[in-house]
């Protein structure tokens, strides 16, 4: 057995030769849409704080007031003494936003997915998941011990075929998909999947991490479980699920990541409440990220954005990293997303548009991108 240090060294070297080494870069977010890295002020096209609410004066004020009133930490899990009075206000707002009877807040979106899925399916059950669902869904599926099958991305027929062939061999069945895909920005065919779920006696769960506050997908039918996060457009932290009250009552004691993890800090809950109130009363603000994304796709000659997330798929991992580094040199912060976050051969730049971007910011970005496309992607030297 190698020394742990040698083991780590070998793995780091392997990642490095594959251009997949991951390191942390200190990034200080500043007022508005800016991030400071290595002393340089960059305009960010890489934050999921789509409405800029993490910097909003009313949201910050709510967090400060809650800290002064209740302190910085919650002291215990919610089932012990951590169930601060702010939770019920937040859960009512979430249930209202999603049109369900009830909601349950978790420590994060990741914790919601790894808690909810094993609470509703297990050994002897079947999960049918879109090929591109978020890693936290996959982790929840693996933890559950249920059989996991993947259908082709956003392909209802592929999902139907898997159900037709396999459903009868299992007891309970869960169909799960992102609502808006985090690395592709496209939208799942939720109504069709709901119909399939009904036809095959299955439950449908959607992950709306990137939807709430920016894309209102008005499905005819409500998925049985609607999961999401408070860390993106809500600008705070935490995860949630919305469902019938009886389902929520069950999850309170059955989702292990809810039972065995400390409740959120009061400031975090209070800022989510303040943000949700802004979202409920400001349609124009909520429409802006998509508008900005559409301007970008139009100017770049890409197909129309469906959400504030726009992928620009390059494929080659080195070129993708180089492209992002050049953009950073020019003052733009754009994430280079590589495998294993996305499938091999689909390394990409992931642009995230905010309500705070101005038309000129997007025009400047497009100009830089077009020059880099010519230089990096079409060059024969790399
Ligand atoms: C970000 C994200 C999560 C995880 O949420 P966190 O609150 O950041 O833990 C889950 N699902 C999707 C689709 C996401 O994009």
XYZ file of C-alpha atoms and ligand atoms in Angstrom:
397
model
C 0.000 0.000 0.000
C 1.531 3.401 -0.959
C 1.892 6.206 1.573
C -1.141 8.480 1.469
C 1.071 11.345 0.276
C 2.293 9.219 -2.658
C -1.243 8.177 -3.478
C -2.331 11.833 -3.549
C 0.720 12.829 -5.605
C 0.062 10.160 -8.249
C -3.561 11.184 -8.608
C -2.712 14.866 -8.860
C -0.128 14.148 -11.572
C -2.654 12.067 -13.499
C -5.244 14.852 -13.322
C -2.619 17.356 -14.389
C -1.592 15.429 -17.524
C -5.279 15.185 -18.475
C -5.757 18.959 -17.971
C -8.232 18.113 -15.248
C -6.398 19.372 -12.211
C -8.714 21.339 -9.942
C -7.426 24.032 -7.637
C -9.096 26.724 -5.564
C -8.745 30.364 -6.565
C -9.522 33.071 -4.064
C -12.385 35.122 -5.431
C -13.808 38.044 -3.482
C -17.245 39.031 -4.710
C -17.792 42.760 -4.749
C -20.767 45.063 -5.049
C -22.776 44.323 -8.159
C -21.524 41.740 -10.602
C -17.785 41.959 -9.913
C -15.282 39.509 -8.508
C -11.715 40.335 -7.445
C -9.030 37.742 -8.219
C -5.287 38.271 -7.764
C -6.014 41.960 -7.209
C -7.808 42.239 -10.544
C -11.449 43.297 -10.795
C -13.358 41.012 -13.168
C -16.924 41.172 -14.394
C -18.464 37.832 -13.571
C -20.372 35.724 -16.070
C -19.960 32.854 -13.702
C -22.174 33.458 -10.659
C -25.520 31.774 -10.076
C -26.700 34.785 -8.080
C -28.828 35.625 -11.129
C -30.671 38.566 -9.577
C -27.805 40.005 -7.568
C -29.861 39.441 -4.413
C -26.853 38.343 -2.341
C -25.762 41.994 -2.539
C -29.221 43.559 -2.150
C -29.484 46.085 0.674
C -32.802 44.713 2.038
C -31.494 41.145 1.968
C -28.286 42.071 3.797
C -30.315 44.019 6.342
C -32.558 41.008 7.023
C -29.476 38.852 7.620
C -27.935 41.376 10.014
C -31.171 41.788 11.981
C -31.642 38.025 12.310
C -28.065 37.658 13.548
C -28.592 40.354 16.142
C -31.851 38.805 17.293
C -30.939 35.092 17.274
C -27.124 34.857 17.067
C -24.917 33.370 14.356
C -25.584 29.649 14.674
C -28.735 27.618 15.167
C -27.380 25.402 17.943
C -28.768 22.019 16.879
C -30.668 20.125 14.214
C -34.225 21.262 13.521
C -35.727 18.268 15.316
C -33.835 19.173 18.474
C -33.711 22.941 19.127
C -32.701 24.422 15.775
C -36.189 25.020 14.371
C -36.052 28.810 14.435
C -39.427 30.624 13.965
C -38.124 31.987 10.631
C -38.299 28.482 9.098
C -42.084 28.369 8.911
C -42.222 31.762 7.217
C -39.645 30.620 4.646
C -41.387 27.302 4.031
C -44.740 29.017 3.525
C -43.186 31.320 0.924
C -41.581 28.366 -0.888
C -44.781 26.314 -0.922
C -46.626 29.335 -2.281
C -44.003 29.925 -4.990
C -44.268 26.288 -6.098
C -48.020 25.917 -5.665
C -47.779 23.054 -3.161
C -49.280 22.437 0.272
C -45.966 22.367 2.072
C -42.194 22.714 1.859
C -39.169 21.524 3.816
C -35.866 23.392 3.978
C -32.558 21.498 4.104
C -28.978 22.594 4.778
C -28.246 22.791 1.037
C -29.534 21.587 -2.311
C -26.977 18.803 -2.196
C -28.264 17.714 1.210
C -31.865 17.856 -0.049
C -31.113 15.494 -2.936
C -29.072 13.014 -0.908
C -31.752 13.049 1.803
C -34.985 12.925 -0.161
C -34.159 10.250 -2.738
C -33.084 7.542 -0.232
C -36.137 8.427 1.886
C -38.558 7.495 -0.915
C -36.804 4.702 -2.844
C -34.472 1.878 -1.827
C -33.463 -1.696 -2.573
C -36.010 -3.340 -4.881
C -37.103 0.027 -6.341
C -36.230 1.644 -9.665
C -34.934 5.132 -10.476
C -35.008 6.412 -14.050
C -32.910 9.576 -14.387
C -31.966 11.890 -17.261
C -28.399 11.306 -18.487
C -27.367 14.849 -17.493
C -28.873 15.247 -14.022
C -26.854 17.060 -11.372
C -24.223 15.097 -9.435
C -26.143 15.520 -6.166
C -29.079 13.597 -7.665
C -26.760 10.776 -8.699
C -25.266 10.681 -5.213
C -28.781 10.481 -3.739
C -29.603 7.622 -6.127
C -26.439 5.703 -5.202
C -27.114 6.179 -1.467
C -30.663 4.887 -1.879
C -29.550 1.451 -3.089
C -32.305 1.470 -5.740
C -31.575 0.305 -9.304
C -30.551 3.357 -11.371
C -31.131 3.588 -15.142
C -30.385 6.667 -17.270
C -32.402 7.894 -20.244
C -31.041 9.975 -23.132
C -31.040 13.679 -22.324
C -34.534 15.243 -22.493
C -35.699 12.245 -24.533
C -39.178 11.173 -23.397
C -39.182 8.132 -25.727
C -35.928 6.895 -24.254
C -37.449 7.222 -20.762
C -40.637 5.425 -21.888
C -38.604 2.550 -23.343
C -36.704 2.044 -20.086
C -39.956 2.038 -18.125
C -41.691 -0.353 -20.535
C -38.815 -2.794 -20.295
C -38.004 -2.575 -16.576
C -40.810 -1.059 -14.491
C -42.649 -4.290 -13.718
C -39.624 -5.891 -12.060
C -39.502 -3.286 -9.288
C -41.748 -2.146 -6.457
C -41.681 1.676 -6.354
C -40.354 3.813 -9.189
C -38.968 7.355 -9.319
C -38.393 9.426 -12.456
C -35.961 12.261 -11.769
C -34.717 15.175 -13.855
C -33.263 18.648 -13.548
C -35.893 21.204 -14.490
C -33.263 23.490 -16.003
C -29.982 21.708 -16.679
C -27.132 23.286 -14.794
C -24.435 22.884 -17.456
C -26.618 23.110 -20.590
C -29.285 25.627 -19.671
C -32.062 23.742 -21.443
C -35.444 22.812 -19.979
C -36.814 19.317 -19.286
C -40.111 18.104 -20.826
C -41.723 17.990 -17.389
C -45.349 17.621 -18.505
C -44.527 14.645 -20.734
C -42.488 13.033 -17.974
C -45.403 13.560 -15.603
C -47.710 11.721 -17.992
C -45.199 8.883 -18.230
C -44.966 8.744 -14.444
C -48.724 8.382 -14.255
C -48.832 5.713 -16.940
C -46.131 3.662 -15.276
C -47.228 4.135 -11.680
C -44.101 6.141 -10.866
C -43.322 9.363 -8.990
C -41.748 12.375 -10.677
C -39.121 14.521 -8.955
C -37.674 17.685 -10.509
C -34.634 19.702 -9.461
C -35.341 23.381 -10.055
C -32.087 24.768 -8.658
C -31.712 27.144 -11.611
C -35.381 27.970 -12.138
C -36.858 29.589 -9.051
C -36.738 33.351 -9.433
C -35.630 33.428 -13.073
C -37.567 30.942 -15.191
C -41.186 30.250 -14.344
C -41.925 26.953 -16.008
C -45.690 26.715 -15.767
C -46.247 23.001 -15.938
C -49.814 21.804 -16.299
C -49.067 19.099 -13.756
C -47.042 19.486 -10.608
C -44.239 16.961 -10.166
C -44.768 14.887 -7.013
C -41.613 16.372 -5.535
C -40.127 19.715 -6.542
C -36.658 20.228 -5.171
C -34.481 23.334 -5.411
C -31.844 25.502 -3.794
C -31.728 28.836 -2.004
C -28.128 29.379 -3.097
C -28.694 30.517 -6.675
C -31.223 33.224 -7.633
C -32.243 33.479 -3.960
C -28.661 34.559 -3.251
C -28.450 32.819 0.110
C -27.839 29.188 1.114
C -29.907 26.078 1.755
C -32.043 23.620 -0.178
C -35.745 22.812 -0.190
C -38.388 20.371 -1.352
C -42.033 21.218 -2.043
C -44.767 18.552 -2.033
C -48.070 17.523 -0.453
C -48.143 18.098 3.296
C -48.277 14.391 4.074
C -45.112 13.816 2.041
C -43.322 16.660 3.820
C -44.463 15.323 7.220
C -42.860 12.007 6.272
C -39.599 13.552 5.001
C -39.103 15.542 8.221
C -38.228 12.343 10.047
C -37.108 10.149 7.161
C -34.577 12.253 5.239
C -31.355 11.576 7.108
C -29.623 14.738 5.885
C -32.480 16.661 7.505
C -32.469 14.719 10.755
C -28.729 14.491 11.374
C -27.453 17.887 10.293
C -27.542 21.216 12.104
C -30.217 23.742 11.125
C -29.233 26.730 8.980
C -27.929 29.907 10.615
C -30.789 32.377 11.276
C -29.211 35.021 8.984
C -29.341 32.580 6.085
C -33.038 31.856 6.584
C -33.887 35.541 7.000
C -32.036 36.519 3.820
C -33.886 33.843 1.848
C -37.211 35.226 3.103
C -36.242 38.765 2.096
C -35.087 37.573 -1.330
C -38.266 35.587 -1.993
C -40.347 38.656 -1.177
C -38.371 40.708 -3.711
C -38.822 37.959 -6.319
C -42.581 37.754 -5.723
C -43.019 41.497 -6.259
C -40.571 42.209 -9.078
C -41.346 40.430 -12.348
C -39.177 42.787 -14.387
C -36.052 41.971 -12.373
C -36.759 38.243 -12.682
C -37.105 38.453 -16.474
C -33.750 40.200 -17.009
C -31.268 37.310 -16.760
C -32.988 35.448 -19.609
C -33.236 38.662 -21.627
C -29.482 39.166 -21.231
C -28.764 35.548 -22.153
C -30.897 35.949 -25.282
C -28.968 39.043 -26.301
C -25.721 37.066 -25.955
C -26.925 34.073 -27.978
C -28.250 36.384 -30.683
C -25.001 38.347 -30.978
C -22.939 35.145 -30.919
C -25.135 33.425 -33.497
C -25.925 30.612 -31.050
C -29.310 28.993 -30.678
C -31.679 30.944 -28.449
C -31.024 30.696 -24.731
C -33.798 28.983 -22.759
C -32.473 30.103 -19.383
C -29.722 32.372 -17.993
C -27.229 29.523 -18.506
C -25.538 29.390 -21.902
C -23.001 26.668 -22.716
C -20.389 27.264 -25.395
C -19.122 23.790 -26.129
C -15.511 23.616 -27.300
C -14.792 19.936 -26.646
C -11.048 20.087 -26.231
C -10.182 20.552 -22.558
C -6.961 22.479 -23.083
C -8.560 24.932 -25.536
C -11.449 25.433 -23.138
C -9.116 26.279 -20.250
C -7.075 28.544 -22.519
C -10.213 30.356 -23.704
C -11.313 31.022 -20.119
C -7.818 32.195 -19.150
C -7.747 34.648 -22.085
C -11.177 35.977 -21.159
C -9.962 36.471 -17.606
C -6.951 38.364 -18.942
C -9.451 40.700 -20.631
C -11.491 41.204 -17.463
C -14.235 38.579 -17.868
C -14.758 35.757 -15.408
C -16.253 32.755 -17.211
C -16.096 29.191 -15.897
C -14.341 26.511 -17.939
C -16.309 23.326 -17.256
C -14.517 20.062 -17.924
C -15.167 16.373 -17.391
C -16.174 14.779 -15.081
C -18.629 17.641 -14.457
C -19.674 17.254 -18.116
C -19.283 14.281 -20.474
C -15.881 13.615 -22.057
C -15.490 15.549 -25.296
C -17.934 18.286 -24.251
C -15.695 20.659 -22.274
C -17.263 24.080 -22.437
C -17.435 27.638 -21.263
C -20.472 28.133 -19.082
C -21.887 31.647 -19.195
C -24.344 32.639 -16.473
C -26.248 35.870 -17.102
C -27.444 38.158 -14.365
C -30.042 40.880 -14.073
C -27.130 43.187 -13.264
C -25.305 42.811 -16.597
C -25.669 45.795 -18.892
C -26.000 45.659 -22.674
C -22.492 47.110 -23.081
C -21.032 44.409 -20.812
C -22.529 41.736 -23.043
C -21.414 43.464 -26.257
C -17.839 43.679 -24.964
C -17.940 40.022 -23.969
C -19.164 39.011 -27.422
C -16.402 40.967 -29.148
C -13.771 39.267 -27.000
C -15.303 35.838 -27.555
C -15.428 36.235 -31.310
C -11.754 37.157 -31.479
C -10.840 34.224 -29.245
C -12.905 31.793 -31.290
C -10.817 32.727 -34.325
C -7.563 32.577 -32.392
C -7.999 29.525 -30.182
C -10.587 27.275 -31.775
C -9.692 27.651 -35.422
C -5.952 27.917 -34.932
C -3.920 24.938 -36.129
C -1.060 25.543 -33.736
C -2.780 24.238 -30.600
C -26.396 23.796 -7.474
C -27.248 22.647 -7.718
C -27.572 21.753 -6.686
C -26.953 21.836 -5.320
O -27.463 22.904 -4.588
P -26.560 23.547 -3.434
O -27.547 24.353 -2.647
O -25.505 24.353 -4.089
O -25.996 22.412 -2.635
C -28.462 20.736 -6.965
N -28.976 20.575 -8.209
C -28.655 21.400 -9.217
C -29.269 21.184 -10.566
C -27.773 22.453 -9.014
O -27.442 23.243 -10.029
